[in-house]
Structures are given as C-alpha cells and as structure tokens.
C-alpha cells in the first residue's frame, strides 16, 4: 500500500494554509479525511488494513462505535472489514449520546473508531457513553494518528495532551506530525494572515 501521506495528498486531503481547528488552535496543515473516504474503494482498502492490524493484535470486537460525523465513514468500513455491527454516537445539545435505537449490550466488546485522532476528545466522550450502557471499550482506532497519542507499532510516545486511556490499545495506519499553535504563538498570525475554519473556503 502507498504511504498514508501520499494517499491523503493524492485525494487533495492534505491541505496547506492557515487553519483554525475545532480545538481553537491554529495550524498550517489540515487533513480532510472525508476527501479520502469519498472513494469507497480507498475506504475499503484502508479499513481492511486497519482490521488486519487489529486481528493480528488478537483483539476480539463485538461492535464498532464512532462519534458522528467525522468518524462514521471510517467506523462503518472498519465494522464491515471486521464482520461486526456498527453504531454511532452523536452530540445532542453538546452532549455525546447514543440514539436512533442503537444500544450496547452488557459486556459487549466495543472498538471506538475515528477518522483521525488528535487528542482523542470526541472519541473519549463517545466511549464514556458506551461504558455507561454497560459496554467494554477494548480499543481505539483511526485512519491516522496526529502524533499526540501512542498507537500500537509506532515509536512516538503519548504527549500529556492525549486524552485516551493508556491501558487500552490504539490502532492507526500512520502518524501525521505537524505543529499546532496557540493563537498567540502562531507564526502564521504573526505574518499577518488570518486563520479560517477548514471547509469555509471550499475545502
Ligand atoms: Zn494563526
């Protein structure tokens, strides 16, 4: 398989500019995973590779759960590759909830899946809802790790900002390490440009 970086670049999903991230931080780069996943064949290949890593590790999974909206495509394809069912959690009035008749049975082994895990905030919130319903969170998965958390098989160690529990394995196909800045320290702001939200200028 090509490198994850080349797959993102080929899909015009590795954007360069001056971005305002949902965390409030600024970055010169942005990964638009939806662009990678708009080709179902690419989504299938990536999910299959991730599923193979998870199987080789020996993890038993009963279902995959993703936080909406970003994690849904990756999670659905991963569930297909693992041959298990898929549910999603969504934010209602700011609170991550499991709705739509989805449920988690007691002691079901749940793999949480995102498109990209930065510090893991959303996926962790969704995992708490799974646990509240009686499920067991046995792993985290994403297409890519933004370099803040430690994934299985990478030399990178977790940074203090990583929110994922360190006793649950995290699987991803690769690491993307680029800097993010607090607005007051952002070199792009210092150069006089203005950060904008990804998607607001047609990307
Ligand atoms: Zn900036």
PDB file of C-alpha atoms and ligand atoms in Angstrom:
ATOM      1  CA  UNK A   1       0.000   0.000   0.000  1.00  0.00           C
ATOM      2  CA  UNK A   2       1.132   3.593  -0.636  1.00  0.00           C
ATOM      3  CA  UNK A   3       2.012   5.691   2.392  1.00  0.00           C
ATOM      4  CA  UNK A   4      -0.886   7.300   4.205  1.00  0.00           C
ATOM      5  CA  UNK A   5       0.581  10.714   3.409  1.00  0.00           C
ATOM      6  CA  UNK A   6       0.624  10.040  -0.319  1.00  0.00           C
ATOM      7  CA  UNK A   7      -2.967   8.745  -0.182  1.00  0.00           C
ATOM      8  CA  UNK A   8      -4.084  11.976   1.518  1.00  0.00           C
ATOM      9  CA  UNK A   9      -2.111  14.116  -0.945  1.00  0.00           C
ATOM     10  CA  UNK A  10      -3.459  12.265  -3.941  1.00  0.00           C
ATOM     11  CA  UNK A  11      -7.018  12.815  -2.709  1.00  0.00           C
ATOM     12  CA  UNK A  12      -6.364  16.560  -2.148  1.00  0.00           C
ATOM     13  CA  UNK A  13      -6.999  15.851   1.510  1.00  0.00           C
ATOM     14  CA  UNK A  14      -3.702  17.199   2.847  1.00  0.00           C
ATOM     15  CA  UNK A  15      -4.359  20.928   2.835  1.00  0.00           C
ATOM     16  CA  UNK A  16      -1.902  23.741   3.321  1.00  0.00           C
ATOM     17  CA  UNK A  17      -2.992  27.182   4.522  1.00  0.00           C
ATOM     18  CA  UNK A  18      -3.761  28.771   7.862  1.00  0.00           C
ATOM     19  CA  UNK A  19      -6.420  26.830   9.701  1.00  0.00           C
ATOM     20  CA  UNK A  20      -8.490  27.368  12.803  1.00  0.00           C
ATOM     21  CA  UNK A  21      -9.033  23.920  14.319  1.00  0.00           C
ATOM     22  CA  UNK A  22     -12.064  22.907  16.372  1.00  0.00           C
ATOM     23  CA  UNK A  23      -9.820  22.932  19.457  1.00  0.00           C
ATOM     24  CA  UNK A  24      -9.219  26.672  18.902  1.00  0.00           C
ATOM     25  CA  UNK A  25      -5.592  26.094  17.874  1.00  0.00           C
ATOM     26  CA  UNK A  26      -4.027  27.142  14.572  1.00  0.00           C
ATOM     27  CA  UNK A  27      -2.188  25.002  12.051  1.00  0.00           C
ATOM     28  CA  UNK A  28      -0.521  25.334   8.666  1.00  0.00           C
ATOM     29  CA  UNK A  29      -1.908  21.968   7.572  1.00  0.00           C
ATOM     30  CA  UNK A  30      -5.258  20.264   7.710  1.00  0.00           C
ATOM     31  CA  UNK A  31      -6.265  16.688   6.963  1.00  0.00           C
ATOM     32  CA  UNK A  32      -9.648  16.417   5.259  1.00  0.00           C
ATOM     33  CA  UNK A  33     -10.345  12.704   5.719  1.00  0.00           C
ATOM     34  CA  UNK A  34     -13.780  12.915   4.101  1.00  0.00           C
ATOM     35  CA  UNK A  35     -11.972  13.564   0.793  1.00  0.00           C
ATOM     36  CA  UNK A  36     -10.001  10.340   1.170  1.00  0.00           C
ATOM     37  CA  UNK A  37     -13.130   8.389   2.061  1.00  0.00           C
ATOM     38  CA  UNK A  38     -15.251   9.760  -0.796  1.00  0.00           C
ATOM     39  CA  UNK A  39     -13.817   6.911  -2.865  1.00  0.00           C
ATOM     40  CA  UNK A  40     -15.416   3.790  -1.365  1.00  0.00           C
ATOM     41  CA  UNK A  41     -12.631   1.614  -2.780  1.00  0.00           C
ATOM     42  CA  UNK A  42      -9.983   3.614  -0.926  1.00  0.00           C
ATOM     43  CA  UNK A  43     -12.100   3.482   2.230  1.00  0.00           C
ATOM     44  CA  UNK A  44     -12.394  -0.281   1.887  1.00  0.00           C
ATOM     45  CA  UNK A  45      -8.650  -0.808   1.383  1.00  0.00           C
ATOM     46  CA  UNK A  46      -7.722   1.394   4.363  1.00  0.00           C
ATOM     47  CA  UNK A  47     -10.315  -0.211   6.644  1.00  0.00           C
ATOM     48  CA  UNK A  48      -9.181  -3.689   5.641  1.00  0.00           C
ATOM     49  CA  UNK A  49      -5.602  -2.839   6.514  1.00  0.00           C
ATOM     50  CA  UNK A  50      -6.674  -1.449   9.883  1.00  0.00           C
ATOM     51  CA  UNK A  51      -8.825  -4.543  10.517  1.00  0.00           C
ATOM     52  CA  UNK A  52      -5.827  -6.779   9.766  1.00  0.00           C
ATOM     53  CA  UNK A  53      -3.707  -4.906  12.332  1.00  0.00           C
ATOM     54  CA  UNK A  54      -6.449  -5.331  14.938  1.00  0.00           C
ATOM     55  CA  UNK A  55      -6.868  -9.053  14.189  1.00  0.00           C
ATOM     56  CA  UNK A  56      -3.112  -9.644  14.280  1.00  0.00           C
ATOM     57  CA  UNK A  57      -3.001  -7.992  17.672  1.00  0.00           C
ATOM     58  CA  UNK A  58      -5.594 -10.550  18.782  1.00  0.00           C
ATOM     59  CA  UNK A  59      -8.317  -8.116  19.801  1.00  0.00           C
ATOM     60  CA  UNK A  60     -11.849  -9.508  19.987  1.00  0.00           C
ATOM     61  CA  UNK A  61     -14.501  -6.995  18.977  1.00  0.00           C
ATOM     62  CA  UNK A  62     -18.308  -7.274  19.066  1.00  0.00           C
ATOM     63  CA  UNK A  63     -19.066  -3.892  17.554  1.00  0.00           C
ATOM     64  CA  UNK A  64     -17.554  -0.642  16.344  1.00  0.00           C
ATOM     65  CA  UNK A  65     -18.795   2.735  17.601  1.00  0.00           C
ATOM     66  CA  UNK A  66     -17.843   6.128  16.127  1.00  0.00           C
ATOM     67  CA  UNK A  67     -18.568   9.696  17.154  1.00  0.00           C
ATOM     68  CA  UNK A  68     -20.572  11.460  14.412  1.00  0.00           C
ATOM     69  CA  UNK A  69     -19.936  12.930  11.982  1.00  0.00           C
ATOM     70  CA  UNK A  70     -16.239  12.587  11.293  1.00  0.00           C
ATOM     71  CA  UNK A  71     -15.795   9.004  12.429  1.00  0.00           C
ATOM     72  CA  UNK A  72     -18.829   7.450  10.770  1.00  0.00           C
ATOM     73  CA  UNK A  73     -17.428   6.506   7.366  1.00  0.00           C
ATOM     74  CA  UNK A  74     -14.189   5.077   8.750  1.00  0.00           C
ATOM     75  CA  UNK A  75     -16.042   3.223  11.511  1.00  0.00           C
ATOM     76  CA  UNK A  76     -18.633   1.753   9.169  1.00  0.00           C
ATOM     77  CA  UNK A  77     -15.969   0.433   6.791  1.00  0.00           C
ATOM     78  CA  UNK A  78     -13.940  -0.924   9.699  1.00  0.00           C
ATOM     79  CA  UNK A  79     -17.004  -2.757  11.045  1.00  0.00           C
ATOM     80  CA  UNK A  80     -17.567  -4.264   7.610  1.00  0.00           C
ATOM     81  CA  UNK A  81     -13.930  -5.412   7.436  1.00  0.00           C
ATOM     82  CA  UNK A  82     -14.149  -6.941  10.932  1.00  0.00           C
ATOM     83  CA  UNK A  83     -17.548  -8.515  10.243  1.00  0.00           C
ATOM     84  CA  UNK A  84     -19.226  -6.862  13.234  1.00  0.00           C
ATOM     85  CA  UNK A  85     -22.043  -4.356  13.644  1.00  0.00           C
ATOM     86  CA  UNK A  86     -21.662  -0.589  13.725  1.00  0.00           C
ATOM     87  CA  UNK A  87     -23.305   2.192  15.738  1.00  0.00           C
ATOM     88  CA  UNK A  88     -22.575   5.868  16.161  1.00  0.00           C
ATOM     89  CA  UNK A  89     -22.835   8.415  18.944  1.00  0.00           C
ATOM     90  CA  UNK A  90     -23.845  11.993  18.208  1.00  0.00           C
ATOM     91  CA  UNK A  91     -23.837  15.255  20.026  1.00  0.00           C
ATOM     92  CA  UNK A  92     -27.246  16.436  21.240  1.00  0.00           C
ATOM     93  CA  UNK A  93     -27.214  19.860  22.902  1.00  0.00           C
ATOM     94  CA  UNK A  94     -23.468  19.432  23.346  1.00  0.00           C
ATOM     95  CA  UNK A  95     -23.705  16.012  24.995  1.00  0.00           C
ATOM     96  CA  UNK A  96     -22.495  12.849  23.244  1.00  0.00           C
ATOM     97  CA  UNK A  97     -25.447  10.444  23.118  1.00  0.00           C
ATOM     98  CA  UNK A  98     -26.347   7.071  21.617  1.00  0.00           C
ATOM     99  CA  UNK A  99     -29.780   7.352  19.955  1.00  0.00           C
ATOM    100  CA  UNK A 100     -31.711   6.006  16.945  1.00  0.00           C
ATOM    101  CA  UNK A 101     -32.484   2.717  18.664  1.00  0.00           C
ATOM    102  CA  UNK A 102     -28.805   1.791  18.842  1.00  0.00           C
ATOM    103  CA  UNK A 103     -27.807   0.014  22.022  1.00  0.00           C
ATOM    104  CA  UNK A 104     -24.810  -1.646  23.613  1.00  0.00           C
ATOM    105  CA  UNK A 105     -25.409  -4.878  25.485  1.00  0.00           C
ATOM    106  CA  UNK A 106     -23.782  -5.578  28.837  1.00  0.00           C
ATOM    107  CA  UNK A 107     -20.097  -6.556  28.489  1.00  0.00           C
ATOM    108  CA  UNK A 108     -20.081  -6.205  24.704  1.00  0.00           C
ATOM    109  CA  UNK A 109     -16.546  -5.531  23.477  1.00  0.00           C
ATOM    110  CA  UNK A 110     -16.550  -2.192  21.689  1.00  0.00           C
ATOM    111  CA  UNK A 111     -13.903  -0.715  19.404  1.00  0.00           C
ATOM    112  CA  UNK A 112     -14.141   3.074  19.188  1.00  0.00           C
ATOM    113  CA  UNK A 113     -13.265   4.497  15.737  1.00  0.00           C
ATOM    114  CA  UNK A 114     -12.480   7.994  14.426  1.00  0.00           C
ATOM    115  CA  UNK A 115     -11.151   9.217  11.085  1.00  0.00           C
ATOM    116  CA  UNK A 116      -8.224  10.951  12.776  1.00  0.00           C
ATOM    117  CA  UNK A 117      -7.341  11.023  16.438  1.00  0.00           C
ATOM    118  CA  UNK A 118      -5.713  14.248  17.568  1.00  0.00           C
ATOM    119  CA  UNK A 119      -6.016  14.311  21.361  1.00  0.00           C
ATOM    120  CA  UNK A 120      -8.996  11.920  21.284  1.00  0.00           C
ATOM    121  CA  UNK A 121     -11.531  14.219  22.972  1.00  0.00           C
ATOM    122  CA  UNK A 122     -14.649  13.313  20.952  1.00  0.00           C
ATOM    123  CA  UNK A 123     -13.962   9.601  20.768  1.00  0.00           C
ATOM    124  CA  UNK A 124     -13.313   9.508  24.508  1.00  0.00           C
ATOM    125  CA  UNK A 125     -16.640  11.236  25.166  1.00  0.00           C
ATOM    126  CA  UNK A 126     -18.402   8.688  22.966  1.00  0.00           C
ATOM    127  CA  UNK A 127     -16.605   5.863  24.794  1.00  0.00           C
ATOM    128  CA  UNK A 128     -17.979   7.099  28.123  1.00  0.00           C
ATOM    129  CA  UNK A 129     -21.495   6.749  26.736  1.00  0.00           C
ATOM    130  CA  UNK A 130     -20.682   3.178  25.616  1.00  0.00           C
ATOM    131  CA  UNK A 131     -19.397   2.355  29.106  1.00  0.00           C
ATOM    132  CA  UNK A 132     -22.485   3.956  30.682  1.00  0.00           C
ATOM    133  CA  UNK A 133     -24.603   1.499  28.662  1.00  0.00           C
ATOM    134  CA  UNK A 134     -22.611  -1.460  30.028  1.00  0.00           C
ATOM    135  CA  UNK A 135     -20.170  -1.976  27.149  1.00  0.00           C
ATOM    136  CA  UNK A 136     -16.441  -2.591  27.465  1.00  0.00           C
ATOM    137  CA  UNK A 137     -14.160  -0.350  25.426  1.00  0.00           C
ATOM    138  CA  UNK A 138     -11.421  -2.708  24.241  1.00  0.00           C
ATOM    139  CA  UNK A 139      -9.650  -0.449  21.765  1.00  0.00           C
ATOM    140  CA  UNK A 140      -9.458   2.800  19.819  1.00  0.00           C
ATOM    141  CA  UNK A 141      -8.865   3.030  16.081  1.00  0.00           C
ATOM    142  CA  UNK A 142      -8.374   5.751  13.466  1.00  0.00           C
ATOM    143  CA  UNK A 143      -7.028   6.006   9.956  1.00  0.00           C
ATOM    144  CA  UNK A 144      -4.362   8.361  11.217  1.00  0.00           C
ATOM    145  CA  UNK A 145      -2.775   9.428  14.469  1.00  0.00           C
ATOM    146  CA  UNK A 146      -1.952  13.130  14.691  1.00  0.00           C
ATOM    147  CA  UNK A 147       1.024  12.353  16.894  1.00  0.00           C
ATOM    148  CA  UNK A 148      -0.388  13.216  20.314  1.00  0.00           C
ATOM    149  CA  UNK A 149      -1.349   9.692  21.364  1.00  0.00           C
ATOM    150  CA  UNK A 150       0.618   6.467  21.231  1.00  0.00           C
ATOM    151  CA  UNK A 151      -0.584   3.939  18.692  1.00  0.00           C
ATOM    152  CA  UNK A 152       0.358   0.275  18.530  1.00  0.00           C
ATOM    153  CA  UNK A 153       3.535  -0.145  16.471  1.00  0.00           C
ATOM    154  CA  UNK A 154       4.786   3.462  16.475  1.00  0.00           C
ATOM    155  CA  UNK A 155       7.898   4.836  18.123  1.00  0.00           C
ATOM    156  CA  UNK A 156       6.019   8.039  19.070  1.00  0.00           C
ATOM    157  CA  UNK A 157       5.044   8.267  22.711  1.00  0.00           C
ATOM    158  CA  UNK A 158       1.909   9.933  24.042  1.00  0.00           C
ATOM    159  CA  UNK A 159       2.037  13.649  24.811  1.00  0.00           C
ATOM    160  CA  UNK A 160       0.442  14.995  28.011  1.00  0.00           C
ATOM    161  CA  UNK A 161      -2.462  16.374  25.925  1.00  0.00           C
ATOM    162  CA  UNK A 162      -3.529  12.876  24.794  1.00  0.00           C
ATOM    163  CA  UNK A 163      -6.894  12.062  26.363  1.00  0.00           C
ATOM    164  CA  UNK A 164      -7.044   8.349  25.529  1.00  0.00           C
ATOM    165  CA  UNK A 165      -6.546   5.907  28.422  1.00  0.00           C
ATOM    166  CA  UNK A 166      -3.040   4.424  28.255  1.00  0.00           C
ATOM    167  CA  UNK A 167      -4.189   0.894  29.157  1.00  0.00           C
ATOM    168  CA  UNK A 168      -6.361   0.465  26.027  1.00  0.00           C
ATOM    169  CA  UNK A 169      -4.657  -0.153  22.650  1.00  0.00           C
ATOM    170  CA  UNK A 170      -4.937   2.457  19.896  1.00  0.00           C
ATOM    171  CA  UNK A 171      -4.569   1.376  16.263  1.00  0.00           C
ATOM    172  CA  UNK A 172      -3.896   3.664  13.299  1.00  0.00           C
ATOM    173  CA  UNK A 173      -2.338   3.270   9.862  1.00  0.00           C
ATOM    174  CA  UNK A 174       0.238   6.004  10.348  1.00  0.00           C
ATOM    175  CA  UNK A 175       1.320   9.159  12.131  1.00  0.00           C
ATOM    176  CA  UNK A 176       0.958  12.728  10.860  1.00  0.00           C
ATOM    177  CA  UNK A 177       3.111  15.042  12.899  1.00  0.00           C
ATOM    178  CA  UNK A 178       2.814  18.718  12.227  1.00  0.00           C
ATOM    179  CA  UNK A 179       2.720  21.551  14.668  1.00  0.00           C
ATOM    180  CA  UNK A 180      -0.354  23.220  16.028  1.00  0.00           C
ATOM    181  CA  UNK A 181      -0.151  26.583  17.764  1.00  0.00           C
ATOM    182  CA  UNK A 182      -1.958  28.568  20.374  1.00  0.00           C
ATOM    183  CA  UNK A 183      -3.287  31.644  18.525  1.00  0.00           C
ATOM    184  CA  UNK A 184      -0.981  33.998  20.461  1.00  0.00           C
ATOM    185  CA  UNK A 185       2.090  31.961  19.431  1.00  0.00           C
ATOM    186  CA  UNK A 186       1.058  31.254  15.838  1.00  0.00           C
ATOM    187  CA  UNK A 187       3.797  32.225  13.335  1.00  0.00           C
ATOM    188  CA  UNK A 188       1.214  32.462  10.539  1.00  0.00           C
ATOM    189  CA  UNK A 189      -0.774  35.031  12.519  1.00  0.00           C
ATOM    190  CA  UNK A 190       2.471  36.909  13.163  1.00  0.00           C
ATOM    191  CA  UNK A 191       2.968  37.049   9.377  1.00  0.00           C
ATOM    192  CA  UNK A 192      -0.393  38.819   9.165  1.00  0.00           C
ATOM    193  CA  UNK A 193      -2.671  36.149   7.701  1.00  0.00           C
ATOM    194  CA  UNK A 194      -5.980  35.151   9.244  1.00  0.00           C
ATOM    195  CA  UNK A 195      -6.854  31.606  10.296  1.00  0.00           C
ATOM    196  CA  UNK A 196     -10.034  30.193   8.852  1.00  0.00           C
ATOM    197  CA  UNK A 197     -12.067  27.104   9.560  1.00  0.00           C
ATOM    198  CA  UNK A 198     -11.424  24.219   7.168  1.00  0.00           C
ATOM    199  CA  UNK A 199     -14.373  23.979   4.807  1.00  0.00           C
ATOM    200  CA  UNK A 200     -15.210  27.672   4.917  1.00  0.00           C
ATOM    201  CA  UNK A 201     -13.279  28.414   1.710  1.00  0.00           C
ATOM    202  CA  UNK A 202     -14.421  25.490  -0.319  1.00  0.00           C
ATOM    203  CA  UNK A 203     -12.012  22.999   1.197  1.00  0.00           C
TER     204      UNK A 203
HETATM  205 ZN1  LIG B   1      -2.659  31.613  13.282  1.00  0.00          ZN
END
